[in-house]
mmCIF file of C-alpha atoms in Angstrom:
data_model
loop_
_atom_site.group_PDB
_atom_site.id
_atom_site.type_symbol
_atom_site.label_atom_id
_atom_site.label_comp_id
_atom_site.label_asym_id
_atom_site.label_seq_id
_atom_site.Cartn_x
_atom_site.Cartn_y
_atom_site.Cartn_z
ATOM 1 C CA MET A 274 -26.559 -0.474 -30.828
ATOM 2 C CA GLU A 275 -22.849 -0.046 -30.290
ATOM 3 C CA GLU A 276 -23.242 -0.291 -26.795
ATOM 4 C CA ILE A 277 -25.687 -3.484 -27.179
ATOM 5 C CA SER A 278 -22.317 -4.919 -29.546
ATOM 6 C CA ASP A 279 -19.905 -4.062 -26.821
ATOM 7 C CA GLN A 280 -21.847 -5.728 -23.760
ATOM 8 C CA ASN A 281 -22.365 -8.951 -25.640
ATOM 9 C CA PHE A 282 -18.496 -8.800 -26.422
ATOM 10 C CA PHE A 283 -17.419 -8.333 -22.998
ATOM 11 C CA ARG A 284 -20.616 -11.070 -21.595
ATOM 12 C CA TYR A 285 -18.817 -13.568 -24.265
ATOM 13 C CA CYS A 286 -15.372 -12.593 -23.084
ATOM 14 C CA LEU A 287 -15.944 -12.748 -19.326
ATOM 15 C CA LEU A 288 -18.134 -16.155 -19.848
ATOM 16 C CA THR A 289 -14.808 -17.903 -22.074
ATOM 17 C CA LEU A 290 -13.054 -16.800 -18.843
ATOM 18 C CA ILE A 291 -15.019 -18.442 -16.058
ATOM 19 C CA TYR A 292 -15.532 -21.358 -18.016
ATOM 20 C CA SER A 293 -11.838 -22.022 -18.866
ATOM 21 C CA GLY A 294 -10.577 -22.590 -15.790
ATOM 22 C CA PRO A 295 -12.340 -26.386 -15.081
ATOM 23 C CA PRO A 296 -11.353 -27.818 -18.135
ATOM 24 C CA THR A 297 -7.423 -26.022 -17.785
ATOM 25 C CA ALA A 298 -7.377 -28.299 -14.222
ATOM 26 C CA ILE A 299 -8.259 -31.454 -15.789
ATOM 27 C CA ALA A 300 -5.730 -31.237 -18.280
ATOM 28 C CA LEU A 301 -3.206 -29.800 -15.968
ATOM 29 C CA LYS A 302 -3.574 -33.312 -13.787
ATOM 30 C CA PHE A 303 -2.347 -35.312 -16.885
ATOM 31 C CA LEU A 304 -0.109 -33.205 -18.661
ATOM 32 C CA GLN A 305 2.223 -30.085 -17.589
ATOM 33 C CA ALA A 306 3.017 -27.297 -19.450
ATOM 34 C CA PRO A 307 6.805 -28.202 -20.883
ATOM 35 C CA TYR A 308 9.303 -24.888 -19.393
ATOM 36 C CA GLY A 309 11.117 -24.974 -16.257
ATOM 37 C CA LYS A 310 11.668 -28.170 -14.254
ATOM 38 C CA HIS A 311 9.005 -29.612 -16.347
ATOM 39 C CA ASN A 312 10.814 -29.016 -19.510
ATOM 40 C CA ARG A 313 10.380 -31.481 -22.511
ATOM 41 C CA SER A 314 11.303 -31.945 -25.879
ATOM 42 C CA GLY A 315 8.252 -32.678 -29.202
ATOM 43 C CA TRP A 316 6.888 -29.178 -28.441
ATOM 44 C CA GLY A 317 8.411 -26.997 -31.463
ATOM 45 C CA PRO A 318 10.105 -24.478 -31.976
ATOM 46 C CA THR A 319 11.048 -22.752 -28.740
ATOM 47 C CA LEU A 320 12.555 -18.931 -27.487
ATOM 48 C CA SER A 321 14.446 -18.189 -24.424
ATOM 49 C CA PRO A 322 12.425 -18.094 -21.371
ATOM 50 C CA PRO A 323 13.409 -14.153 -20.806
ATOM 51 C CA LEU A 324 12.025 -13.350 -24.524
ATOM 52 C CA ALA A 325 9.253 -15.429 -24.261
ATOM 53 C CA TRP A 326 7.951 -14.520 -20.886
ATOM 54 C CA PHE A 327 7.902 -10.606 -22.104
ATOM 55 C CA LEU A 328 6.326 -11.194 -25.538
ATOM 56 C CA MET A 329 3.820 -13.618 -23.809
ATOM 57 C CA GLU A 330 2.835 -11.465 -20.872
ATOM 58 C CA SER A 331 3.212 -8.223 -22.763
ATOM 59 C CA PRO A 332 -0.723 -7.605 -23.847
ATOM 60 C CA THR A 333 -1.170 -7.092 -20.235
ATOM 61 C CA LEU A 334 0.490 -4.034 -19.984
ATOM 62 C CA TRP A 335 -0.090 -2.855 -23.740
ATOM 63 C CA LEU A 336 -3.593 -3.684 -24.542
ATOM 64 C CA THR A 337 -5.009 -2.527 -20.783
ATOM 65 C CA LEU A 338 -3.373 0.811 -22.075
ATOM 66 C CA ILE A 339 -5.051 1.038 -25.543
ATOM 67 C CA LEU A 340 -8.207 0.059 -23.810
ATOM 68 C CA PHE A 341 -8.517 1.968 -20.708
ATOM 69 C CA PRO A 342 -9.414 5.840 -22.387
ATOM 70 C CA PHE A 343 -12.277 4.460 -24.133
ATOM 71 C CA GLY A 344 -13.931 3.296 -20.457
ATOM 72 C CA ARG A 345 -16.785 6.086 -19.693
ATOM 73 C CA HIS A 346 -14.689 5.672 -16.033
ATOM 74 C CA SER A 347 -11.508 6.273 -17.401
ATOM 75 C CA HIS A 348 -11.238 9.872 -15.625
ATOM 76 C CA ASN A 349 -11.994 8.559 -12.713
ATOM 77 C CA PRO A 350 -9.416 8.577 -9.988
ATOM 78 C CA LYS A 351 -10.952 5.818 -8.146
ATOM 79 C CA SER A 352 -10.710 3.651 -11.579
ATOM 80 C CA LEU A 353 -7.408 4.423 -12.554
ATOM 81 C CA LEU A 354 -6.474 3.926 -8.397
ATOM 82 C CA LEU A 355 -7.922 0.054 -8.777
ATOM 83 C CA ILE A 356 -6.401 -0.622 -12.260
ATOM 84 C CA SER A 357 -2.695 0.405 -10.354
ATOM 85 C CA PRO A 358 -2.040 -3.026 -8.507
ATOM 86 C CA TYR A 359 -3.060 -5.122 -11.680
ATOM 87 C CA LEU A 360 -0.609 -2.848 -14.049
ATOM 88 C CA LEU A 361 2.090 -3.427 -11.002
ATOM 89 C CA HIS A 362 1.674 -6.852 -11.160
ATOM 90 C CA TYR A 363 2.129 -6.880 -15.367
ATOM 91 C CA LEU A 364 5.186 -4.536 -15.139
ATOM 92 C CA HIS A 365 7.368 -6.661 -12.731
ATOM 93 C CA ARG A 366 5.929 -9.868 -14.612
ATOM 94 C CA THR A 367 6.530 -8.761 -18.508
ATOM 95 C CA ILE A 368 9.781 -6.445 -17.382
ATOM 96 C CA ILE A 369 10.948 -6.969 -14.263
ATOM 97 C CA TYR A 370 11.389 -10.341 -14.275
ATOM 98 C CA PRO A 371 12.148 -11.409 -17.851
ATOM 99 C CA LEU A 372 15.399 -9.108 -17.118
ATOM 100 C CA ARG A 373 16.121 -10.637 -14.121
ATOM 101 C CA LEU A 374 15.954 -13.817 -16.060
ATOM 102 C CA LEU A 375 18.494 -12.252 -18.496
ATOM 103 C CA ARG A 376 20.790 -11.060 -15.976
ATOM 104 C CA SER A 377 21.051 -14.564 -14.659
ATOM 105 C CA SER A 378 21.511 -16.135 -17.865
ATOM 106 C CA SER A 379 21.619 -19.609 -16.147
ATOM 107 C CA SER A 380 18.871 -21.581 -17.705
ATOM 108 C CA LYS A 381 19.758 -24.499 -20.270
ATOM 109 C CA THR A 382 16.130 -24.704 -20.733
ATOM 110 C CA ALA A 383 14.181 -23.273 -23.217
ATOM 111 C CA PHE A 384 9.971 -21.890 -23.621
ATOM 112 C CA PRO A 385 8.310 -23.434 -26.029
ATOM 113 C CA ILE A 386 6.774 -21.366 -29.078
ATOM 114 C CA SER A 387 3.180 -22.961 -28.767
ATOM 115 C CA ILE A 388 3.558 -22.187 -25.065
ATOM 116 C CA ALA A 389 3.699 -18.575 -24.968
ATOM 117 C CA ALA A 390 1.422 -18.243 -27.827
ATOM 118 C CA MET A 391 -1.604 -19.612 -25.329
ATOM 119 C CA ALA A 392 -0.458 -17.789 -22.982
ATOM 120 C CA PHE A 393 -0.419 -14.850 -25.391
ATOM 121 C CA THR A 394 -4.272 -15.699 -25.888
ATOM 122 C CA PHE A 395 -4.887 -15.690 -22.638
ATOM 123 C CA ASN A 396 -3.273 -12.652 -21.417
ATOM 124 C CA LEU A 397 -5.362 -10.792 -24.462
ATOM 125 C CA LEU A 398 -8.838 -12.421 -23.343
ATOM 126 C CA ASN A 399 -8.165 -11.018 -19.616
ATOM 127 C CA ALA A 400 -6.888 -7.909 -20.117
ATOM 128 C CA TYR A 401 -9.770 -7.382 -22.163
ATOM 129 C CA VAL A 402 -12.308 -8.436 -19.268
ATOM 130 C CA GLN A 403 -10.004 -6.941 -16.351
ATOM 131 C CA ALA A 404 -9.113 -3.550 -18.475
ATOM 132 C CA ARG A 405 -13.031 -3.082 -19.899
ATOM 133 C CA TRP A 406 -14.404 -3.982 -16.499
ATOM 134 C CA VAL A 407 -12.595 -1.484 -14.255
ATOM 135 C CA SER A 408 -12.691 1.539 -16.897
ATOM 136 C CA HIS A 409 -15.992 1.140 -17.987
ATOM 137 C CA TYR A 410 -18.542 -1.869 -16.700
ATOM 138 C CA LYS A 411 -17.751 -1.502 -13.233
ATOM 139 C CA ASN A 412 -20.866 0.475 -11.762
ATOM 140 C CA ASP A 413 -20.298 0.919 -7.623
ATOM 141 C CA TYR A 414 -17.385 3.943 -7.892
ATOM 142 C CA GLU A 415 -19.804 5.930 -6.406
ATOM 143 C CA ASP A 416 -20.615 4.445 -2.997
ATOM 144 C CA GLY A 417 -17.549 5.472 -1.153
ATOM 145 C CA GLN A 418 -17.530 3.508 2.176
ATOM 146 C CA TRP A 419 -18.042 0.442 0.171
ATOM 147 C CA PHE A 420 -15.702 1.162 -2.291
ATOM 148 C CA TRP A 421 -12.884 1.936 -0.030
ATOM 149 C CA LEU A 422 -13.661 -1.240 1.961
ATOM 150 C CA GLN A 423 -12.903 -3.429 -0.766
ATOM 151 C CA PHE A 424 -10.081 -1.783 -1.928
ATOM 152 C CA ILE A 425 -8.028 -1.535 1.495
ATOM 153 C CA VAL A 426 -8.907 -5.212 2.094
ATOM 154 C CA GLY A 427 -8.351 -6.442 -1.463
ATOM 155 C CA THR A 428 -5.033 -4.427 -1.624
ATOM 156 C CA VAL A 429 -3.496 -6.122 1.647
ATOM 157 C CA ILE A 430 -4.049 -9.355 0.424
ATOM 158 C CA PHE A 431 -2.576 -8.408 -2.700
ATOM 159 C CA ILE A 432 0.403 -7.359 -1.886
ATOM 160 C CA THR A 433 0.881 -9.936 0.671
ATOM 161 C CA GLY A 434 0.898 -12.213 -2.416
ATOM 162 C CA MET A 435 2.855 -10.155 -4.627
ATOM 163 C CA TRP A 436 5.892 -9.876 -1.606
ATOM 164 C CA ILE A 437 5.139 -13.884 -1.419
ATOM 165 C CA ASN A 438 5.745 -14.194 -5.532
ATOM 166 C CA ILE A 439 7.965 -11.415 -6.130
ATOM 167 C CA THR A 440 10.831 -13.347 -3.119
ATOM 168 C CA SER A 441 10.002 -16.267 -3.726
ATOM 169 C CA ASP A 442 11.165 -15.858 -7.694
ATOM 170 C CA ARG A 443 13.771 -14.114 -6.373
ATOM 171 C CA THR A 444 14.945 -17.343 -4.302
ATOM 172 C CA LEU A 445 14.727 -19.426 -7.498
ATOM 173 C CA VAL A 446 16.537 -17.338 -10.110
ATOM 174 C CA ARG A 447 19.531 -17.376 -7.275
ATOM 175 C CA LEU A 448 19.432 -20.819 -7.173
ATOM 176 C CA LYS A 449 19.660 -21.382 -10.233
ATOM 177 C CA LYS A 450 22.046 -18.913 -11.607
ATOM 178 C CA GLU A 451 24.511 -20.444 -8.303
ATOM 179 C CA ASN A 452 23.879 -24.075 -9.537
ATOM 180 C CA ARG A 453 24.557 -23.250 -13.433
ATOM 181 C CA GLY A 454 20.865 -23.758 -14.259
ATOM 182 C CA GLY A 455 20.773 -27.012 -12.100
ATOM 183 C CA TYR A 456 18.116 -27.463 -9.450
ATOM 184 C CA VAL A 457 18.694 -27.687 -5.685
ATOM 185 C CA ILE A 458 16.135 -27.584 -2.560
ATOM 186 C CA PRO A 459 14.782 -24.232 -2.225
ATOM 187 C CA ARG A 460 15.397 -23.397 1.744
ATOM 188 C CA GLY A 461 14.174 -20.925 3.811
ATOM 189 C CA GLY A 462 10.998 -18.494 4.062
ATOM 190 C CA TRP A 463 8.304 -20.115 2.661
ATOM 191 C CA PHE A 464 9.453 -22.680 1.266
ATOM 192 C CA GLU A 465 10.013 -24.252 4.534
ATOM 193 C CA LEU A 466 5.827 -24.334 4.567
ATOM 194 C CA VAL A 467 5.450 -25.339 0.915
ATOM 195 C CA SER A 468 7.240 -26.235 -2.544
ATOM 196 C CA CYS A 469 5.885 -23.503 -4.539
ATOM 197 C CA PRO A 470 5.333 -20.347 -2.813
ATOM 198 C CA ASN A 471 5.649 -18.222 -5.796
ATOM 199 C CA TYR A 472 2.351 -19.983 -6.812
ATOM 200 C CA PHE A 473 1.005 -19.479 -3.769
ATOM 201 C CA GLY A 474 1.619 -16.073 -3.904
ATOM 202 C CA GLU A 475 0.354 -15.060 -6.900
ATOM 203 C CA VAL A 476 -2.930 -17.225 -6.162
ATOM 204 C CA VAL A 477 -3.147 -14.369 -2.901
ATOM 205 C CA GLU A 478 -2.488 -11.821 -5.391
ATOM 206 C CA TRP A 479 -5.295 -12.630 -7.533
ATOM 207 C CA LEU A 480 -7.554 -13.153 -4.512
ATOM 208 C CA GLY A 481 -7.103 -10.176 -3.374
ATOM 209 C CA TRP A 482 -7.754 -8.869 -7.175
ATOM 210 C CA ALA A 483 -11.096 -10.429 -6.725
ATOM 211 C CA VAL A 484 -11.725 -8.467 -3.272
ATOM 212 C CA MET A 485 -10.466 -5.184 -4.651
ATOM 213 C CA THR A 486 -12.859 -5.495 -8.267
ATOM 214 C CA TRP A 487 -16.174 -7.037 -6.154
ATOM 215 C CA SER A 488 -16.812 -8.329 -9.626
ATOM 216 C CA TRP A 489 -17.272 -11.736 -11.749
ATOM 217 C CA ALA A 490 -14.119 -10.616 -13.945
ATOM 218 C CA GLY A 491 -11.877 -10.571 -11.213
ATOM 219 C CA ILE A 492 -13.405 -13.887 -9.577
ATOM 220 C CA GLY A 493 -13.201 -15.533 -13.073
ATOM 221 C CA PHE A 494 -9.231 -14.505 -12.771
ATOM 222 C CA PHE A 495 -8.978 -16.070 -9.732
ATOM 223 C CA LEU A 496 -10.427 -19.051 -10.630
ATOM 224 C CA TYR A 497 -8.859 -19.234 -13.598
ATOM 225 C CA THR A 498 -5.052 -18.850 -11.607
ATOM 226 C CA CYS A 499 -5.877 -21.424 -9.151
ATOM 227 C CA SER A 500 -7.159 -23.636 -12.420
ATOM 228 C CA ASN A 501 -3.725 -23.133 -14.366
ATOM 229 C CA LEU A 502 -1.029 -22.927 -10.604
ATOM 230 C CA ILE A 503 -1.850 -25.256 -8.546
ATOM 231 C CA PRO A 504 -1.649 -28.162 -10.779
ATOM 232 C CA ARG A 505 1.636 -27.055 -11.146
ATOM 233 C CA ALA A 506 2.244 -27.193 -7.729
ATOM 234 C CA ARG A 507 1.699 -30.242 -7.450
ATOM 235 C CA ALA A 508 3.518 -31.554 -10.246
ATOM 236 C CA SER A 509 6.384 -29.783 -8.981
ATOM 237 C CA HIS A 510 5.855 -30.645 -5.372
ATOM 238 C CA ARG A 511 5.991 -34.389 -6.674
ATOM 239 C CA TRP A 512 8.607 -33.374 -9.055
ATOM 240 C CA TYR A 513 11.011 -32.351 -5.993
ATOM 241 C CA SER A 514 10.153 -35.501 -4.097
ATOM 242 C CA ASP A 515 11.077 -38.105 -7.003
ATOM 243 C CA LYS A 516 14.326 -35.960 -7.610
ATOM 244 C CA PHE A 517 15.529 -35.732 -3.722
ATOM 245 C CA LYS A 518 13.588 -38.694 -2.455
ATOM 246 C CA ASP A 519 14.240 -38.860 1.137
ATOM 247 C CA GLU A 520 16.015 -35.433 1.252
ATOM 248 C CA TYR A 521 12.934 -33.435 0.540
ATOM 249 C CA PRO A 522 11.365 -32.408 3.550
ATOM 250 C CA LYS A 523 8.362 -34.788 4.408
ATOM 251 C CA THR A 524 6.348 -31.697 5.920
ATOM 252 C CA ARG A 525 6.267 -29.471 3.305
ATOM 253 C CA LYS A 526 2.552 -28.952 1.206
ATOM 254 C CA ALA A 527 2.499 -28.619 -2.278
ATOM 255 C CA VAL A 528 1.615 -24.722 -2.452
ATOM 256 C CA ILE A 529 -1.284 -24.096 0.358
ATOM 257 C CA PRO A 530 0.511 -23.845 3.621
ATOM 258 C CA PHE A 531 -0.342 -26.534 6.177
ATOM 259 C CA VAL A 532 -3.062 -27.856 3.183
ATOM 260 C CA PHE A 533 -1.940 -29.328 0.538
#
């Protein structure tokens, strides 16, 4: 009975993750979350960006580590290997990235608590779905060849995306520090192709995760990432174009190289 109840709860959470993507994409066509270059007043109390990033991303670490030992695959080496890229990404996003922001100490913007709370809630949902799928509900660990094919292909995609994401974020943090919190046109690397390679890299990462897990849990997360980051990247592309006008490279796309 307890197992059935848990299955139902997992199913409802998974459906919530999958179906939250479209309304998110629609909402973000008209309204951008007010942080970073889109920062604006009227969203209530704020936090420093490093603290906000740490707090709102933290469930991906602590909730995953709490839930994982209760899964029936928790001691399976393949399960432990599979969850590792997910934890690696969020170790960077929860701890290393906020520390980099803190060291730069250049941001003049603040992060609304309301936005951080919404992100915290999403990360609770998503951490539950991903951790329970990998540690408990995934049932093809014994199919060795298929597992390793998915894992190797997905890992190559994931690492490629993570490298693009981290190096692009590092460039943006460095530029803000050098320009005392102001904005300039980013140059070099993937910035020559798209305005937001950090978002492109994260989309690629979670595509890799969807391949690795080969599941609706992974697909749902990938689709939500697209729904969240692609509209924001397009808004940032318009922001750069409006701010720098003719100086901004006309051939540069918003988020997907050579596409849009």
